[in-house]
Structures are given as structure tokens and as C-alpha cells.
PDB file of C-alpha atoms in Angstrom:
ATOM      1  CA  MET A   8     125.355  44.825 177.868  1.00 53.00           C
ATOM      2  CA  GLU A   9     126.657  48.346 178.537  1.00 61.00           C
ATOM      3  CA  VAL A  10     124.690  49.771 175.596  1.00 67.00           C
ATOM      4  CA  LEU A  11     121.528  48.039 176.806  1.00 61.00           C
ATOM      5  CA  GLY A  12     122.086  49.421 180.302  1.00 61.00           C
ATOM      6  CA  ASN A  13     122.539  52.966 178.975  1.00 65.00           C
ATOM      7  CA  HIS A  14     119.328  52.710 176.944  1.00 66.00           C
ATOM      8  CA  ILE A  15     117.411  51.445 179.972  1.00 63.00           C
ATOM      9  CA  ILE A  16     118.727  54.243 182.215  1.00 64.00           C
ATOM     10  CA  THR A  17     117.748  56.829 179.593  1.00 69.00           C
ATOM     11  CA  PHE A  18     114.294  55.266 179.282  1.00 65.00           C
ATOM     12  CA  ILE A  19     113.770  55.341 183.064  1.00 63.00           C
ATOM     13  CA  GLU A  20     115.008  58.937 183.368  1.00 63.00           C
ATOM     14  CA  ALA A  21     112.543  60.002 180.670  1.00 66.00           C
ATOM     15  CA  GLY A  22     109.702  58.280 182.527  1.00 63.00           C
ATOM     16  CA  GLY A  23     108.826  61.337 184.618  1.00 68.00           C
ATOM     17  CA  LEU A  24     106.311  60.410 187.305  1.00 71.00           C
ATOM     18  CA  PHE A  25     106.386  56.801 186.169  1.00 79.00           C
ATOM     19  CA  ALA A  26     110.180  56.553 186.559  1.00 82.00           C
ATOM     20  CA  PRO A  27     110.030  54.815 189.980  1.00 87.00           C
ATOM     21  CA  LEU A  28     107.464  52.327 188.673  1.00 88.00           C
ATOM     22  CA  LEU A  29     109.597  51.664 185.587  1.00 85.00           C
ATOM     23  CA  PHE A  30     112.661  51.209 187.769  1.00 88.00           C
ATOM     24  CA  ILE A  31     110.913  48.739 190.097  1.00 90.00           C
ATOM     25  CA  SER A  32     109.523  46.810 187.133  1.00 89.00           C
ATOM     26  CA  PHE A  33     113.004  46.666 185.636  1.00 87.00           C
ATOM     27  CA  HIS A  34     114.136  44.807 188.761  1.00 88.00           C
ATOM     28  CA  LEU A  35     111.485  42.214 187.929  1.00 90.00           C
ATOM     29  CA  ILE A  36     112.585  41.683 184.324  1.00 89.00           C
ATOM     30  CA  ARG A  37     116.317  41.888 185.159  1.00 86.00           C
ATOM     31  CA  PRO A  38     116.843  38.093 185.110  1.00 82.00           C
ATOM     32  CA  LEU A  39     115.681  37.971 181.485  1.00 82.00           C
ATOM     33  CA  PHE A  40     118.560  40.255 180.453  1.00 79.00           C
ATOM     34  CA  PHE A  41     121.123  38.478 182.695  1.00 80.00           C
ATOM     35  CA  LEU A  42     122.047  41.751 184.379  1.00 82.00           C
ATOM     36  CA  PRO A  43     123.532  41.676 187.875  1.00 84.00           C
ATOM     37  CA  VAL A  44     121.474  43.179 190.696  1.00 87.00           C
ATOM     38  CA  MET A  45     124.314  45.506 191.643  1.00 86.00           C
ATOM     39  CA  PHE A  46     124.149  47.162 188.191  1.00 86.00           C
ATOM     40  CA  ILE A  47     120.475  48.013 188.701  1.00 88.00           C
ATOM     41  CA  CYS A  48     121.062  49.278 192.249  1.00 88.00           C
ATOM     42  CA  ILE A  49     123.981  51.472 191.148  1.00 88.00           C
ATOM     43  CA  SER A  50     121.761  52.826 188.360  1.00 87.00           C
ATOM     44  CA  GLY A  51     119.114  53.631 190.986  1.00 88.00           C
ATOM     45  CA  GLY A  52     121.675  55.660 192.931  1.00 88.00           C
ATOM     46  CA  ILE A  53     122.657  57.558 189.799  1.00 87.00           C
ATOM     47  CA  ILE A  54     119.055  58.288 188.762  1.00 86.00           C
ATOM     48  CA  PHE A  55     117.200  58.795 192.064  1.00 88.00           C
ATOM     49  CA  GLY A  56     119.895  59.404 194.688  1.00 86.00           C
ATOM     50  CA  ALA A  57     120.773  57.295 197.713  1.00 88.00           C
ATOM     51  CA  ILE A  58     117.548  57.428 199.735  1.00 92.00           C
ATOM     52  CA  ALA A  59     114.887  57.129 197.041  1.00 90.00           C
ATOM     53  CA  GLY A  60     117.066  54.739 195.008  1.00 91.00           C
ATOM     54  CA  THR A  61     117.507  52.467 198.033  1.00 93.00           C
ATOM     55  CA  VAL A  62     113.757  52.376 198.682  1.00 94.00           C
ATOM     56  CA  TYR A  63     112.922  51.637 195.039  1.00 93.00           C
ATOM     57  CA  SER A  64     115.673  49.015 194.770  1.00 93.00           C
ATOM     58  CA  LEU A  65     114.555  47.356 197.983  1.00 94.00           C
ATOM     59  CA  ILE A  66     110.977  47.143 196.714  1.00 95.00           C
ATOM     60  CA  GLY A  67     112.100  45.808 193.338  1.00 94.00           C
ATOM     61  CA  ILE A  68     114.543  43.244 194.746  1.00 94.00           C
ATOM     62  CA  THR A  69     112.015  41.995 197.294  1.00 94.00           C
ATOM     63  CA  LEU A  70     109.329  41.642 194.617  1.00 94.00           C
ATOM     64  CA  SER A  71     111.846  39.755 192.471  1.00 93.00           C
ATOM     65  CA  SER A  72     112.494  37.392 195.392  1.00 92.00           C
ATOM     66  CA  ILE A  73     108.753  36.857 195.854  1.00 93.00           C
ATOM     67  CA  PHE A  74     108.359  36.049 192.147  1.00 93.00           C
ATOM     68  CA  PHE A  75     111.214  33.570 192.515  1.00 91.00           C
ATOM     69  CA  TYR A  76     109.366  31.901 195.400  1.00 91.00           C
ATOM     70  CA  PHE A  77     106.266  31.326 193.287  1.00 91.00           C
ATOM     71  CA  PHE A  78     108.294  30.432 190.189  1.00 88.00           C
ATOM     72  CA  VAL A  79     110.187  27.568 191.844  1.00 87.00           C
ATOM     73  CA  HIS A  80     107.005  26.219 193.429  1.00 84.00           C
ATOM     74  CA  LYS A  81     105.164  26.221 190.095  1.00 88.00           C
ATOM     75  CA  MET A  82     108.100  24.752 188.149  1.00 85.00           C
ATOM     76  CA  PRO A  83     109.743  21.879 190.078  1.00 80.00           C
ATOM     77  CA  LYS A  84     112.281  21.184 187.297  1.00 83.00           C
ATOM     78  CA  SER A  85     113.705  24.672 187.767  1.00 79.00           C
ATOM     79  CA  MET A  86     113.851  24.056 191.507  1.00 80.00           C
ATOM     80  CA  ASN A  87     115.827  20.849 190.907  1.00 82.00           C
ATOM     81  CA  ARG A  88     118.203  22.691 188.578  1.00 82.00           C
ATOM     82  CA  PHE A  89     118.812  25.392 191.204  1.00 78.00           C
ATOM     83  CA  GLN A  90     119.369  22.751 193.889  1.00 80.00           C
ATOM     84  CA  LYS A  91     121.950  20.948 191.738  1.00 83.00           C
ATOM     85  CA  LEU A  92     123.698  24.255 191.110  1.00 78.00           C
ATOM     86  CA  LYS A  93     123.682  24.967 194.837  1.00 78.00           C
ATOM     87  CA  GLU A  94     125.097  21.520 195.650  1.00 79.00           C
ATOM     88  CA  ARG A  95     127.861  21.986 193.110  1.00 79.00           C
ATOM     89  CA  ILE A  96     128.841  25.469 194.268  1.00 76.00           C
ATOM     90  CA  ILE A  97     128.054  25.474 197.992  1.00 75.00           C
ATOM     91  CA  GLY A  98     127.703  21.811 198.951  1.00 73.00           C
ATOM     92  CA  LYS A  99     124.870  19.581 200.085  1.00 70.00           C
ATOM     93  CA  GLN A 100     125.018  19.995 203.831  1.00 65.00           C
ATOM     94  CA  LYS A 101     125.795  23.711 203.910  1.00 70.00           C
ATOM     95  CA  SER A 102     123.062  26.060 205.102  1.00 75.00           C
ATOM     96  CA  PHE A 103     123.397  29.748 205.841  1.00 81.00           C
ATOM     97  CA  THR A 104     121.720  32.146 208.211  1.00 86.00           C
ATOM     98  CA  THR A 105     119.866  35.217 206.975  1.00 87.00           C
ATOM     99  CA  SER A 106     122.777  37.423 208.087  1.00 88.00           C
ATOM    100  CA  GLN A 107     125.272  35.333 206.138  1.00 88.00           C
ATOM    101  CA  ILE A 108     123.089  35.499 203.033  1.00 88.00           C
ATOM    102  CA  ALA A 109     122.843  39.283 203.439  1.00 89.00           C
ATOM    103  CA  LEU A 110     126.649  39.472 203.405  1.00 89.00           C
ATOM    104  CA  LEU A 111     126.926  37.067 200.461  1.00 86.00           C
ATOM    105  CA  ARG A 112     124.531  39.247 198.461  1.00 88.00           C
ATOM    106  CA  LEU A 113     127.077  42.065 198.676  1.00 87.00           C
ATOM    107  CA  ILE A 114     129.607  40.062 196.662  1.00 84.00           C
ATOM    108  CA  PRO A 115     129.276  41.013 192.999  1.00 78.00           C
ATOM    109  CA  PHE A 116     128.220  38.387 190.498  1.00 75.00           C
ATOM    110  CA  ILE A 117     127.059  35.770 193.006  1.00 80.00           C
ATOM    111  CA  HIS A 118     123.829  34.403 191.599  1.00 82.00           C
ATOM    112  CA  PHE A 119     121.028  36.334 193.317  1.00 86.00           C
ATOM    113  CA  HIS A 120     118.420  33.588 193.052  1.00 85.00           C
ATOM    114  CA  LEU A 121     120.863  30.924 194.243  1.00 84.00           C
ATOM    115  CA  LEU A 122     121.004  32.846 197.514  1.00 87.00           C
ATOM    116  CA  SER A 123     117.211  33.143 197.386  1.00 88.00           C
ATOM    117  CA  LEU A 124     117.120  29.341 197.222  1.00 85.00           C
ATOM    118  CA  CYS A 125     119.278  29.207 200.361  1.00 86.00           C
ATOM    119  CA  LEU A 126     116.744  31.504 202.050  1.00 89.00           C
ATOM    120  CA  LEU A 127     113.930  29.316 200.804  1.00 87.00           C
ATOM    121  CA  GLU A 128     115.524  26.238 202.395  1.00 86.00           C
ATOM    122  CA  ILE A 129     115.846  27.827 205.835  1.00 88.00           C
ATOM    123  CA  SER A 130     112.395  29.466 205.799  1.00 89.00           C
ATOM    124  CA  THR A 131     109.298  27.855 207.280  1.00 89.00           C
ATOM    125  CA  GLY A 132     106.830  29.370 204.827  1.00 90.00           C
ATOM    126  CA  PHE A 133     106.038  32.258 202.517  1.00 93.00           C
ATOM    127  CA  LYS A 134     105.754  34.868 205.284  1.00 93.00           C
ATOM    128  CA  ASP A 135     109.093  33.845 206.831  1.00 93.00           C
ATOM    129  CA  TYR A 136     110.762  33.754 203.393  1.00 93.00           C
ATOM    130  CA  THR A 137     109.472  37.238 202.511  1.00 93.00           C
ATOM    131  CA  LYS A 138     110.642  38.666 205.826  1.00 94.00           C
ATOM    132  CA  SER A 139     114.087  37.045 205.535  1.00 93.00           C
ATOM    133  CA  SER A 140     114.380  38.130 201.925  1.00 93.00           C
ATOM    134  CA  PHE A 141     113.485  41.730 202.786  1.00 95.00           C
ATOM    135  CA  PHE A 142     116.076  41.930 205.583  1.00 94.00           C
ATOM    136  CA  SER A 143     118.810  40.259 203.528  1.00 93.00           C
ATOM    137  CA  ASN A 144     118.205  42.711 200.661  1.00 93.00           C
ATOM    138  CA  ILE A 145     118.615  45.877 202.761  1.00 94.00           C
ATOM    139  CA  PRO A 146     122.461  45.935 202.783  1.00 92.00           C
ATOM    140  CA  LEU A 147     122.608  45.142 199.062  1.00 91.00           C
ATOM    141  CA  ALA A 148     120.209  47.924 198.117  1.00 92.00           C
ATOM    142  CA  PHE A 149     121.738  50.502 200.458  1.00 93.00           C
ATOM    143  CA  ILE A 150     125.423  49.960 199.672  1.00 90.00           C
ATOM    144  CA  TYR A 151     125.202  49.687 195.883  1.00 89.00           C
ATOM    145  CA  THR A 152     122.725  52.566 195.593  1.00 90.00           C
ATOM    146  CA  SER A 153     125.039  54.721 197.706  1.00 89.00           C
ATOM    147  CA  ILE A 154     127.905  53.786 195.377  1.00 87.00           C
ATOM    148  CA  GLY A 155     125.722  54.899 192.466  1.00 84.00           C
ATOM    149  CA  GLN A 156     125.089  58.284 194.038  1.00 84.00           C
ATOM    150  CA  TRP A 157     128.790  58.641 194.836  1.00 83.00           C
ATOM    151  CA  ILE A 158     129.691  57.931 191.194  1.00 79.00           C
ATOM    152  CA  ALA A 159     127.044  60.401 189.981  1.00 76.00           C
ATOM    153  CA  ASN A 160     128.524  63.169 192.143  1.00 77.00           C
ATOM    154  CA  LEU A 161     132.091  62.666 190.934  1.00 74.00           C
ATOM    155  CA  THR A 162     133.457  64.960 188.296  1.00 77.00           C
ATOM    156  CA  PRO A 163     135.247  63.331 185.350  1.00 78.00           C
ATOM    157  CA  LEU A 164     138.574  64.560 186.757  1.00 81.00           C
ATOM    158  CA  TYR A 165     138.051  62.853 190.128  1.00 78.00           C
ATOM    159  CA  LEU A 166     136.740  59.712 188.462  1.00 71.00           C
ATOM    160  CA  SER A 167     139.849  59.539 186.252  1.00 77.00           C
ATOM    161  CA  LEU A 168     142.123  60.079 189.263  1.00 80.00           C
ATOM    162  CA  PHE A 169     140.289  57.349 191.161  1.00 74.00           C
ATOM    163  CA  PHE A 170     140.845  54.840 188.346  1.00 72.00           C
ATOM    164  CA  LEU A 171     144.481  55.882 187.938  1.00 79.00           C
ATOM    165  CA  LEU A 172     145.045  55.160 191.632  1.00 78.00           C
ATOM    166  CA  LEU A 173     143.046  51.950 191.479  1.00 71.00           C
ATOM    167  CA  PHE A 174     145.075  50.296 188.706  1.00 72.00           C
ATOM    168  CA  PRO A 175     148.445  50.307 190.559  1.00 76.00           C
ATOM    169  CA  CYS A 176     146.710  49.000 193.676  1.00 70.00           C
ATOM    170  CA  VAL A 177     145.218  46.109 191.741  1.00 64.00           C
ATOM    171  CA  TYR A 178     148.628  45.342 190.241  1.00 70.00           C
ATOM    172  CA  MET A 179     150.393  45.441 193.606  1.00 71.00           C
ATOM    173  CA  LEU A 180     147.790  43.270 195.314  1.00 64.00           C
ATOM    174  CA  ARG A 181     147.839  40.535 192.698  1.00 60.00           C
ATOM    175  CA  ARG A 182     148.750  36.984 193.594  1.00 57.00           C
ATOM    176  CA  LYS A 183     152.513  36.499 193.340  1.00 61.00           C
ATOM    177  CA  GLU A 184     152.829  32.735 193.490  1.00 62.00           C
ATOM    178  CA  VAL A 185     154.133  30.259 190.990  1.00 63.00           C
ATOM    179  CA  HIS A 186     152.613  26.786 191.035  1.00 64.00           C
ATOM    180  CA  ILE A 187     154.565  23.873 189.625  1.00 69.00           C
ATOM    181  CA  LYS A 188     152.854  20.526 189.519  1.00 71.00           C
ATOM    182  CA  TRP A 189     154.640  17.665 191.217  1.00 72.00           C
ATOM    183  CA  GLN A 190     154.828  15.610 188.035  1.00 73.00           C
ATOM    184  CA  GLU A 191     156.215  18.493 185.974  1.00 71.00           C
ATOM    185  CA  PHE A 192     158.966  19.189 188.498  1.00 67.00           C
ATOM    186  CA  PHE A 193     160.128  15.602 188.766  1.00 72.00           C
ATOM    187  CA  HIS A 194     159.673  14.930 185.053  1.00 63.00           C
ATOM    188  CA  VAL A 195     162.213  17.678 184.246  1.00 52.00           C
ATOM    189  CA  ARG A 196     164.589  16.328 186.916  1.00 50.00           C
ATOM    190  CA  SER A 197     164.551  12.784 185.473  1.00 50.00           C
ATOM    191  CA  GLU A 198     165.457  14.122 181.984  1.00 52.00           C
ATOM    192  CA  GLU A 199     168.505  15.892 183.412  1.00 54.00           C
ATOM    193  CA  ARG A 200     169.956  12.589 184.695  1.00 55.00           C
ATOM    194  CA  VAL A 201     169.827  10.894 181.291  1.00 52.00           C
TER     195      VAL A 201
END
């Protein structure tokens, strides 16, 4: 996946005047390559900078959401599959507001179109869905594109120092619990008596 991403970034950078169009169209074909949205947005920050990358990502993500809207209406079996996935992960009765979905989109590797389905369920029609989708995509596009620009501006020395400081933090913040199942604990105890 990393090699594919590097080839795509190189292709977009070589696009010249068509680079923004290529970048936006890559947002549309992203689901075919199973790439997370955050990867594309970070790439936009690296290639175009924070402001232009955010605008292009926002256009691409919103168009992707609109394609999803028409896709699930044309293919009801896919809609049923997404609804079953939603029921399994989120629950049947759970519905979110647009603000909650905007925050959930910031979490890496949460299925983008699963959240689009949640927006679809609370929307009254296409116009309302498009508006809600646009507003819920703004934080995602802005934050991850800004991260991309931040990474692009770091020198290799600072990037290495950042990762060296990050690893001990991850180790120290790990979960430090031991779970023993009830049956395992009492099974060992009963063997000691015999």
C-alpha cells in the first residue's frame, strides 16, 4: 500500500495544472484501492499545502459522499450490507448528529462510508445529505491536510526526534492490566487442593 501511495503522489505532483483535478479524482477512486481518507488528505497537505490541500480534499471527499448516495440508492443489496455492518458495529437504535459524525470522521480507520450511511439515515433528502456531508467533512479535511503540511515542513532530524519521543510515550501509556478468567482462576485453585 505504501508503494502504491508513493506512486500516486508522484503521479499527482507531475500533473502540473491538472494536479488538483487528478487529486480530486483520486478521492473518488480511493475506495477501490481500500485507502483511508486520512492518507489522501495528508498527501494533499504534503503536495499542495494546508489551504489548497484542504479545499481540494473537501471537494473530493464531498463528491465521494455524493457518489455514495447515488450508489446505495441504485444498489439496494449494498445498502443492506452497509446497514448490517452498521447494526453490528454501532447498534440498531443508535443515531448520530452531524456534529458527532464530524468528530467520528477524525478517528483514523473508521469506515468513511459507514458514517456516510449514518448521515443518510438522519437526512431528509439529497440536498440535506449533501449539506450535512459537506459540513461533517470540513474538520477531517482541515486537520489531516494540516498534518500533511506539518510533516512536509519537518526536516529528517526533527522527524526522527519526534518518533524517538513518541515511542516511549506509547510504551508508557499502554494498558497495564492482567485479565484472568473466572474459570481459569478457580480451575487452578481446585487442582491445588487435590
